[in-house]
Tab-separated table of C-alpha atoms in Angstrom:
chain	number	residue	atom	x	y	z
A	2	UNK	CA	-17.065	36.459	-20.574
A	3	UNK	CA	-17.409	34.316	-23.702
A	4	UNK	CA	-19.358	31.094	-23.280
A	5	UNK	CA	-18.185	28.214	-25.424
A	6	UNK	CA	-21.148	26.695	-27.258
A	7	UNK	CA	-20.066	23.048	-27.353
A	8	UNK	CA	-22.908	20.569	-27.525
A	9	UNK	CA	-25.567	23.022	-26.335
A	10	UNK	CA	-26.654	24.449	-29.665
A	11	UNK	CA	-29.949	22.616	-29.351
A	12	UNK	CA	-30.859	25.172	-26.685
A	13	UNK	CA	-30.126	28.182	-28.849
A	14	UNK	CA	-33.023	30.300	-29.939
A	15	UNK	CA	-34.013	30.479	-33.569
A	16	UNK	CA	-32.886	34.108	-33.554
A	17	UNK	CA	-29.367	33.223	-32.450
A	18	UNK	CA	-29.105	30.399	-34.971
A	19	UNK	CA	-30.206	32.726	-37.724
A	20	UNK	CA	-27.501	35.216	-36.797
A	21	UNK	CA	-24.890	32.462	-36.545
A	22	UNK	CA	-25.754	31.255	-40.040
A	23	UNK	CA	-25.795	34.746	-41.519
A	24	UNK	CA	-22.483	35.697	-39.890
A	25	UNK	CA	-20.895	32.423	-40.988
A	26	UNK	CA	-21.863	32.862	-44.623
A	27	UNK	CA	-20.721	36.474	-44.522
A	28	UNK	CA	-17.411	35.405	-42.950
A	29	UNK	CA	-16.712	32.569	-45.399
A	30	UNK	CA	-17.389	34.904	-48.295
A	31	UNK	CA	-14.907	37.402	-46.836
A	32	UNK	CA	-12.294	34.632	-46.630
A	33	UNK	CA	-12.911	33.712	-50.276
A	34	UNK	CA	-12.443	37.314	-51.330
A	35	UNK	CA	-9.357	37.906	-49.180
A	36	UNK	CA	-7.445	34.744	-50.031
A	37	UNK	CA	-9.158	33.057	-52.943
A	38	UNK	CA	-8.009	35.049	-55.987
A	39	UNK	CA	-11.454	35.559	-57.504
A	40	UNK	CA	-11.586	34.842	-61.228
A	41	UNK	CA	-8.921	32.150	-61.377
A	42	UNK	CA	-8.996	28.430	-60.665
A	43	UNK	CA	-5.237	28.203	-60.240
A	44	UNK	CA	-4.138	26.751	-56.930
A	45	UNK	CA	-2.587	29.086	-54.369
A	46	UNK	CA	1.046	28.563	-53.373
A	47	UNK	CA	1.141	27.159	-49.841
A	48	UNK	CA	3.856	27.625	-47.213
A	49	UNK	CA	4.264	26.293	-43.677
A	50	UNK	CA	2.834	29.568	-42.360
A	51	UNK	CA	-0.503	28.958	-44.096
A	52	UNK	CA	-1.759	26.296	-41.674
A	53	UNK	CA	-2.563	28.741	-38.875
A	54	UNK	CA	-5.764	30.490	-37.782
A	55	UNK	CA	-6.498	33.862	-39.393
A	56	UNK	CA	-8.792	36.323	-37.623
A	57	UNK	CA	-11.234	38.607	-39.432
A	58	UNK	CA	-13.067	41.293	-37.466
A	59	UNK	CA	-16.374	42.173	-39.078
A	60	UNK	CA	-19.960	43.037	-38.221
A	61	UNK	CA	-23.426	41.984	-39.257
A	62	UNK	CA	-24.300	44.398	-42.034
A	63	UNK	CA	-27.447	45.084	-44.000
A	64	UNK	CA	-25.685	45.633	-47.291
A	65	UNK	CA	-24.967	42.614	-49.456
A	66	UNK	CA	-23.955	44.195	-52.777
A	67	UNK	CA	-27.178	44.749	-54.721
A	68	UNK	CA	-29.291	43.265	-51.940
A	69	UNK	CA	-30.571	45.290	-49.010
A	70	UNK	CA	-31.650	43.262	-46.020
A	71	UNK	CA	-34.563	44.225	-43.842
A	72	UNK	CA	-34.802	41.538	-41.195
A	73	UNK	CA	-35.721	42.313	-37.607
A	74	UNK	CA	-34.101	39.054	-36.429
A	75	UNK	CA	-30.613	40.061	-37.563
A	76	UNK	CA	-28.470	41.936	-35.068
A	77	UNK	CA	-27.189	44.582	-37.481
A	78	UNK	CA	-24.061	46.353	-36.279
A	79	UNK	CA	-23.037	43.554	-33.914
A	80	UNK	CA	-19.260	43.055	-33.885
A	81	UNK	CA	-18.081	39.606	-34.940
A	82	UNK	CA	-14.749	37.876	-34.485
A	83	UNK	CA	-14.558	35.371	-37.325
A	84	UNK	CA	-11.522	33.066	-37.376
A	85	UNK	CA	-10.588	30.892	-40.345
A	86	UNK	CA	-8.257	27.913	-40.012
A	87	UNK	CA	-5.764	27.558	-42.889
A	88	UNK	CA	-7.837	29.543	-45.419
A	89	UNK	CA	-5.449	29.090	-48.358
A	90	UNK	CA	-5.111	25.295	-48.107
A	91	UNK	CA	-8.868	24.950	-47.679
A	92	UNK	CA	-9.520	27.170	-50.702
A	93	UNK	CA	-7.207	24.953	-52.745
A	94	UNK	CA	-9.293	21.973	-51.628
A	95	UNK	CA	-12.393	23.858	-52.807
A	96	UNK	CA	-10.856	24.497	-56.219
A	97	UNK	CA	-9.536	20.965	-56.676
A	98	UNK	CA	-12.981	19.619	-55.731
A	99	UNK	CA	-14.719	21.633	-58.438
A	100	UNK	CA	-15.855	24.618	-56.341
A	101	UNK	CA	-14.334	27.721	-57.924
A	102	UNK	CA	-13.943	31.007	-56.065
A	103	UNK	CA	-16.417	32.593	-58.493
A	104	UNK	CA	-18.957	29.914	-57.605
A	105	UNK	CA	-18.359	30.336	-53.867
A	106	UNK	CA	-18.633	34.117	-54.095
A	107	UNK	CA	-21.984	33.763	-55.865
A	108	UNK	CA	-23.560	30.963	-53.829
A	109	UNK	CA	-22.516	32.534	-50.508
A	110	UNK	CA	-24.389	35.797	-50.976
A	111	UNK	CA	-25.759	36.091	-47.419
A	112	UNK	CA	-29.213	37.364	-48.321
A	113	UNK	CA	-29.779	34.688	-50.954
A	114	UNK	CA	-28.302	31.928	-48.809
A	115	UNK	CA	-30.250	32.880	-45.703
A	116	UNK	CA	-33.573	33.304	-47.473
A	117	UNK	CA	-33.328	29.910	-49.152
A	118	UNK	CA	-32.024	28.132	-46.056
A	119	UNK	CA	-34.775	29.383	-43.776
A	120	UNK	CA	-37.507	28.865	-46.334
A	121	UNK	CA	-36.599	25.435	-47.682
A	122	UNK	CA	-34.322	23.860	-45.078
A	123	UNK	CA	-34.714	22.685	-41.523
A	124	UNK	CA	-32.058	22.876	-38.862
A	125	UNK	CA	-31.208	19.291	-38.032
A	126	UNK	CA	-30.305	18.584	-34.443
A	127	UNK	CA	-28.394	15.490	-33.411
A	128	UNK	CA	-27.464	14.260	-29.956
A	129	UNK	CA	-24.882	17.025	-29.616
A	130	UNK	CA	-27.412	19.719	-30.411
A	131	UNK	CA	-25.463	20.729	-33.509
A	132	UNK	CA	-27.243	21.875	-36.638
A	133	UNK	CA	-26.455	21.990	-40.315
A	134	UNK	CA	-27.909	23.693	-43.334
A	135	UNK	CA	-27.521	23.251	-47.085
A	136	UNK	CA	-26.534	25.864	-49.634
A	137	UNK	CA	-29.288	26.936	-52.060
A	138	UNK	CA	-28.067	24.427	-54.674
A	139	UNK	CA	-27.630	21.656	-52.047
A	140	UNK	CA	-23.955	21.149	-52.989
A	141	UNK	CA	-22.499	22.562	-49.767
A	142	UNK	CA	-23.163	22.131	-46.052
A	143	UNK	CA	-22.475	24.449	-43.122
A	144	UNK	CA	-22.376	22.469	-39.881
A	145	UNK	CA	-21.655	23.378	-36.278
A	146	UNK	CA	-19.186	21.105	-34.480
A	147	UNK	CA	-17.901	20.723	-30.896
A	148	UNK	CA	-14.631	22.343	-29.887
A	149	UNK	CA	-12.717	19.049	-29.718
A	150	UNK	CA	-13.434	18.394	-33.414
A	151	UNK	CA	-12.172	21.851	-34.336
A	152	UNK	CA	-9.038	21.070	-32.341
A	153	UNK	CA	-8.652	17.801	-34.266
A	154	UNK	CA	-8.912	19.715	-37.513
A	155	UNK	CA	-6.111	22.046	-36.421
A	156	UNK	CA	-3.790	19.075	-35.946
A	157	UNK	CA	-4.985	17.244	-39.068
A	158	UNK	CA	-5.134	20.036	-41.636
A	159	UNK	CA	-1.558	19.882	-42.982
A	160	UNK	CA	-1.509	16.122	-43.554
A	161	UNK	CA	-5.131	16.180	-44.743
A	162	UNK	CA	-4.353	18.859	-47.326
A	163	UNK	CA	-1.168	17.223	-48.572
A	164	UNK	CA	-2.904	13.842	-48.791
A	165	UNK	CA	-5.748	15.235	-50.916
A	166	UNK	CA	-3.302	16.996	-53.228
A	167	UNK	CA	-1.372	13.729	-53.746
A	168	UNK	CA	-4.537	11.632	-53.914
A	169	UNK	CA	-7.208	13.579	-55.832
A	170	UNK	CA	-9.445	10.483	-55.794
A	171	UNK	CA	-9.286	10.097	-52.026
A	172	UNK	CA	-12.498	8.812	-50.468
A	173	UNK	CA	-12.155	11.193	-47.517
A	174	UNK	CA	-15.037	13.637	-47.219
A	175	UNK	CA	-14.140	17.030	-48.650
A	176	UNK	CA	-13.941	19.494	-45.770
A	177	UNK	CA	-13.772	22.951	-47.357
A	178	UNK	CA	-13.201	25.182	-44.337
A	179	UNK	CA	-13.078	25.304	-40.537
A	180	UNK	CA	-14.080	28.413	-38.598
A	181	UNK	CA	-14.851	29.822	-35.182
A	182	UNK	CA	-17.356	32.597	-34.645
A	183	UNK	CA	-17.524	34.785	-31.535
A	184	UNK	CA	-20.292	37.302	-30.865
A	185	UNK	CA	-22.789	38.181	-28.142
A	186	UNK	CA	-20.628	36.301	-25.595
A	187	UNK	CA	-21.032	33.121	-27.625
A	188	UNK	CA	-18.399	31.036	-29.425
A	189	UNK	CA	-19.365	28.555	-32.110
A	190	UNK	CA	-17.216	26.180	-34.168
A	191	UNK	CA	-18.156	25.491	-37.763
A	192	UNK	CA	-17.143	23.144	-40.548
A	193	UNK	CA	-17.826	23.900	-44.220
A	194	UNK	CA	-18.074	20.786	-46.368
A	195	UNK	CA	-19.218	19.278	-49.643
A	196	UNK	CA	-22.553	17.457	-49.712
A	197	UNK	CA	-21.984	13.871	-50.811
A	198	UNK	CA	-25.576	13.191	-51.848
A	199	UNK	CA	-26.465	15.698	-54.546
A	200	UNK	CA	-28.785	13.206	-56.254
A	201	UNK	CA	-31.703	11.098	-54.988
A	202	UNK	CA	-30.409	8.013	-53.159
A	203	UNK	CA	-32.483	4.852	-52.692
A	204	UNK	CA	-30.576	3.425	-49.708
A	205	UNK	CA	-28.056	4.962	-47.299
A	206	UNK	CA	-25.692	3.092	-45.010
A	207	UNK	CA	-23.315	4.277	-42.294
A	208	UNK	CA	-20.695	1.519	-42.032
A	209	UNK	CA	-18.051	1.396	-39.299
A	210	UNK	CA	-17.031	-2.252	-39.396
A	211	UNK	CA	-18.443	-2.834	-35.900
A	212	UNK	CA	-21.475	-4.882	-34.924
A	213	UNK	CA	-22.446	-3.988	-31.337
A	214	UNK	CA	-25.443	-1.594	-31.425
A	215	UNK	CA	-25.096	-1.267	-35.189
A	216	UNK	CA	-28.707	-1.937	-36.187
A	217	UNK	CA	-30.775	1.072	-37.207
A	218	UNK	CA	-34.341	1.657	-36.107
A	219	UNK	CA	-37.051	0.945	-38.654
A	220	UNK	CA	-37.812	4.647	-38.962
A	221	UNK	CA	-34.197	5.639	-39.654
A	222	UNK	CA	-33.376	6.676	-43.214
A	223	UNK	CA	-29.712	5.749	-42.707
A	224	UNK	CA	-29.032	2.078	-42.007
A	225	UNK	CA	-26.030	0.594	-40.207
A	226	UNK	CA	-23.617	-2.324	-40.456
A	227	UNK	CA	-25.984	-5.071	-39.325
A	228	UNK	CA	-28.592	-3.869	-41.827
A	229	UNK	CA	-26.241	-4.167	-44.813
A	230	UNK	CA	-26.791	-7.706	-46.102
A	231	UNK	CA	-25.925	-7.194	-49.761
A	232	UNK	CA	-22.590	-6.434	-51.443
A	233	UNK	CA	-20.910	-3.640	-53.375
A	234	UNK	CA	-20.462	-4.821	-56.954
A	235	UNK	CA	-17.282	-3.698	-58.720
A	236	UNK	CA	-14.974	-4.909	-61.433
A	237	UNK	CA	-11.495	-5.988	-60.330
A	238	UNK	CA	-9.877	-2.691	-61.293
A	239	UNK	CA	-12.266	-0.538	-59.273
A	240	UNK	CA	-12.174	-2.978	-56.364
A	241	UNK	CA	-8.379	-2.708	-56.232
A	242	UNK	CA	-8.607	1.073	-56.243
A	243	UNK	CA	-11.293	1.058	-53.558
A	244	UNK	CA	-9.376	-1.067	-51.054
A	245	UNK	CA	-6.003	0.576	-51.693
A	246	UNK	CA	-7.529	4.034	-51.317
A	247	UNK	CA	-9.208	3.101	-48.045
A	248	UNK	CA	-5.833	1.873	-46.791
A	249	UNK	CA	-4.157	5.153	-47.742
A	250	UNK	CA	-6.946	7.379	-46.408
A	251	UNK	CA	-7.222	5.646	-43.050
A	252	UNK	CA	-3.424	5.684	-42.604
A	253	UNK	CA	-3.620	9.484	-42.417
A	254	UNK	CA	-6.438	9.341	-39.872
A	255	UNK	CA	-4.694	6.736	-37.749
A	256	UNK	CA	-1.537	8.867	-37.642
A	257	UNK	CA	-3.597	11.561	-35.896
A	258	UNK	CA	-5.218	9.197	-33.379
A	259	UNK	CA	-8.573	9.402	-35.198
A	260	UNK	CA	-11.193	6.658	-35.031
A	261	UNK	CA	-14.986	6.239	-35.184
A	262	UNK	CA	-15.153	7.315	-38.837
A	263	UNK	CA	-17.632	5.686	-41.210
A	264	UNK	CA	-17.986	4.673	-44.804
A	265	UNK	CA	-21.112	6.466	-45.991
A	266	UNK	CA	-22.651	4.425	-48.798
A	267	UNK	CA	-25.498	5.501	-51.042
A	268	UNK	CA	-27.114	2.947	-53.358
A	269	UNK	CA	-28.878	4.171	-56.483
A	270	UNK	CA	-30.754	1.659	-58.704
A	271	UNK	CA	-30.384	2.494	-62.387
A	272	UNK	CA	-33.240	0.168	-63.405
A	273	UNK	CA	-35.651	-2.266	-61.748
A	274	UNK	CA	-34.283	-5.553	-63.100
A	275	UNK	CA	-33.743	-8.468	-60.749
A	276	UNK	CA	-30.123	-8.236	-59.634
A	277	UNK	CA	-29.767	-11.846	-58.391
A	278	UNK	CA	-28.156	-13.094	-61.607
A	279	UNK	CA	-25.228	-10.753	-61.406
A	280	UNK	CA	-23.890	-12.486	-58.288
A	281	UNK	CA	-23.476	-15.866	-60.004
A	282	UNK	CA	-20.235	-14.895	-61.696
A	283	UNK	CA	-18.877	-12.898	-58.762
A	284	UNK	CA	-16.023	-13.718	-56.415
A	285	UNK	CA	-15.081	-12.420	-52.979
A	286	UNK	CA	-12.264	-9.893	-52.812
A	287	UNK	CA	-8.854	-10.878	-51.444
A	288	UNK	CA	-7.046	-8.428	-49.191
A	289	UNK	CA	-3.720	-10.030	-50.075
A	290	UNK	CA	-4.335	-9.571	-53.793
A	291	UNK	CA	-5.238	-5.915	-53.283
A	292	UNK	CA	-2.437	-4.880	-50.924
A	293	UNK	CA	-0.260	-1.892	-51.746
A	294	UNK	CA	3.204	-1.113	-50.444
A	295	UNK	CA	2.709	2.641	-50.384
A	296	UNK	CA	-0.216	3.407	-48.093
A	297	UNK	CA	0.416	7.149	-48.025
A	298	UNK	CA	0.193	7.713	-51.769
A	299	UNK	CA	-1.765	5.368	-54.027
A	300	UNK	CA	-0.496	5.174	-57.603
A	301	UNK	CA	-3.521	6.522	-59.423
A	302	UNK	CA	-1.922	6.197	-62.859
A	303	UNK	CA	-2.715	2.479	-62.806
A	304	UNK	CA	-6.358	3.092	-61.932
A	305	UNK	CA	-9.308	3.465	-64.317
A	306	UNK	CA	-9.336	6.767	-66.151
A	307	UNK	CA	-11.176	9.578	-64.401
A	308	UNK	CA	-14.044	11.084	-66.332
A	309	UNK	CA	-14.604	14.052	-64.017
A	310	UNK	CA	-12.430	16.603	-62.217
A	311	UNK	CA	-14.307	15.772	-59.020
A	312	UNK	CA	-13.080	13.066	-56.636
A	313	UNK	CA	-14.139	9.545	-57.497
A	314	UNK	CA	-16.940	9.082	-55.004
A	315	UNK	CA	-19.357	7.468	-57.469
A	316	UNK	CA	-19.017	3.943	-58.816
A	317	UNK	CA	-21.288	2.007	-61.172
A	318	UNK	CA	-21.631	-1.772	-61.018
A	319	UNK	CA	-20.198	-3.550	-64.094
A	320	UNK	CA	-23.670	-4.498	-65.333
A	321	UNK	CA	-24.785	-0.863	-65.067
A	322	UNK	CA	-27.753	-1.645	-62.817
A	323	UNK	CA	-26.515	0.048	-59.627
A	324	UNK	CA	-24.573	3.181	-58.778
A	325	UNK	CA	-22.799	3.707	-55.462
A	326	UNK	CA	-21.909	7.003	-53.814
A	327	UNK	CA	-19.102	6.402	-51.324
A	328	UNK	CA	-17.103	8.543	-48.900
A	329	UNK	CA	-15.322	8.268	-45.553
A	330	UNK	CA	-17.025	10.687	-43.157
A	331	UNK	CA	-16.863	11.815	-39.508
A	332	UNK	CA	-13.076	12.093	-39.602
A	333	UNK	CA	-12.499	14.403	-36.606
A	334	UNK	CA	-13.106	12.129	-33.601
A	335	UNK	CA	-9.904	11.271	-31.728
A	336	UNK	CA	-9.412	8.457	-29.253
A	337	UNK	CA	-9.546	10.859	-26.335
A	338	UNK	CA	-10.243	10.364	-22.639
A	339	UNK	CA	-14.014	10.339	-23.177
A	340	UNK	CA	-13.694	7.554	-25.741
A	341	UNK	CA	-11.364	5.558	-23.491
A	342	UNK	CA	-13.859	5.818	-20.636
A	343	UNK	CA	-16.699	4.877	-22.975
A	344	UNK	CA	-14.858	1.703	-23.945
A	345	UNK	CA	-14.066	0.782	-20.334
A	346	UNK	CA	-17.711	1.283	-19.340
A	347	UNK	CA	-19.107	-0.785	-22.207
A	348	UNK	CA	-16.623	-3.642	-21.807
A	349	UNK	CA	-16.454	-3.978	-18.014
A	350	UNK	CA	-19.727	-2.492	-16.752
A	351	UNK	CA	-22.080	-3.429	-19.581
A	352	UNK	CA	-20.219	-6.600	-20.658
A	353	UNK	CA	-20.344	-5.755	-24.354
A	354	UNK	CA	-18.319	-7.653	-26.959
A	355	UNK	CA	-15.034	-5.730	-26.910
A	356	UNK	CA	-14.173	-6.752	-30.473
A	357	UNK	CA	-17.546	-5.621	-31.793
A	358	UNK	CA	-17.658	-2.177	-30.222
A	359	UNK	CA	-17.262	0.883	-32.415
A	360	UNK	CA	-14.924	2.491	-29.888
A	361	UNK	CA	-11.454	1.026	-30.429
A	362	UNK	CA	-7.873	2.214	-30.398
A	363	UNK	CA	-7.072	3.892	-33.755
A	364	UNK	CA	-4.812	1.089	-35.050
A	365	UNK	CA	-7.360	-1.593	-34.195
A	366	UNK	CA	-10.203	0.509	-35.591
A	367	UNK	CA	-8.358	1.049	-38.867
A	368	UNK	CA	-7.413	-2.610	-39.328
A	369	UNK	CA	-10.972	-3.781	-38.733
A	370	UNK	CA	-12.412	-1.012	-40.921
A	371	UNK	CA	-10.241	-1.947	-43.919
A	372	UNK	CA	-11.014	-5.633	-43.485
A	373	UNK	CA	-14.779	-5.221	-43.111
A	374	UNK	CA	-15.151	-2.728	-45.970
A	375	UNK	CA	-13.169	-5.070	-48.226
A	376	UNK	CA	-15.467	-7.942	-47.316
A	377	UNK	CA	-18.446	-5.933	-48.548
A	378	UNK	CA	-17.087	-6.006	-52.110
A	379	UNK	CA	-18.003	-8.574	-54.743
A	380	UNK	CA	-15.946	-8.600	-57.929
A	381	UNK	CA	-18.392	-8.981	-60.781
A	382	UNK	CA	-17.297	-10.995	-63.790
A	383	UNK	CA	-18.994	-11.957	-67.023
A	384	UNK	CA	-18.186	-14.869	-69.303
């Protein structure tokens, strides 16, 4: 009997985690080789049949090309069932995000990846018991997720893929693969994603647009909505892009009954000058002025010219004193029965402000999210 590891990964032994990580890296690399057309950055032709789950039967092996592994923790010879959701669309997302198949094939060498991860990284456990680990160059993340998020990804993948292809500057976090791994009577669900913060960040904020229980503890490195008392400084052109793109991105999520996502904001000072003066010639943003008729496909031709093939997740304030790293994250939580019960409990049993709760119906959540994120922007002008 296979036990579904959903929320109980915090109880797994270090040995099992090590084997999960090794098998995952080995499996992703097999997917890249099978479907990724090594040596070319051209996108793969996609058909309706490419959004299904593909199964790869493999085993934990000692041989990793020129590397020979001698590790008593690894269960060599153990049979693995590794399943990859929509491998071709996800590989196209990798390529369009600047991660070539050659790069993936190199960085995902299991021996190199495992050695670096265990030596320099720590498994981070949240409330669900999930863990994540960085690639050796810190550009990629492998993260375990609960089954319901994997199920959300199955329903979302087609629209998510098509949206990213139409909107290369989408603020949605770049999910690069979704997998399930079954071995030793254990099933684990995994997401493969880009790391947003590849540079040192001075301040980090997780913004949902809610205000009930949205104050971080003093020891937390990531602050929340009530802690964010400043503004995001942009020129009018970037501000228009920002709001219109949030509208388009959240329309896709709302269509799939998704809520509880966040705007992850990183603030990076470029110098230590006093920034108070730059607010004197700033004005608040107007949602009416920044509205767009086509929420599914923002017209990027009218936006500032891109200087990088990567998605526009980094903005610099007009005076050049601050940089912002921005992305919409945690995009796999649906408004399911658990969330409905959570809302009922908080509103009627705990008497919480129903407007200020994070848990809302998807349409309400989206409307508030767009409004609150827009209010965080200041358009910076100079005479």
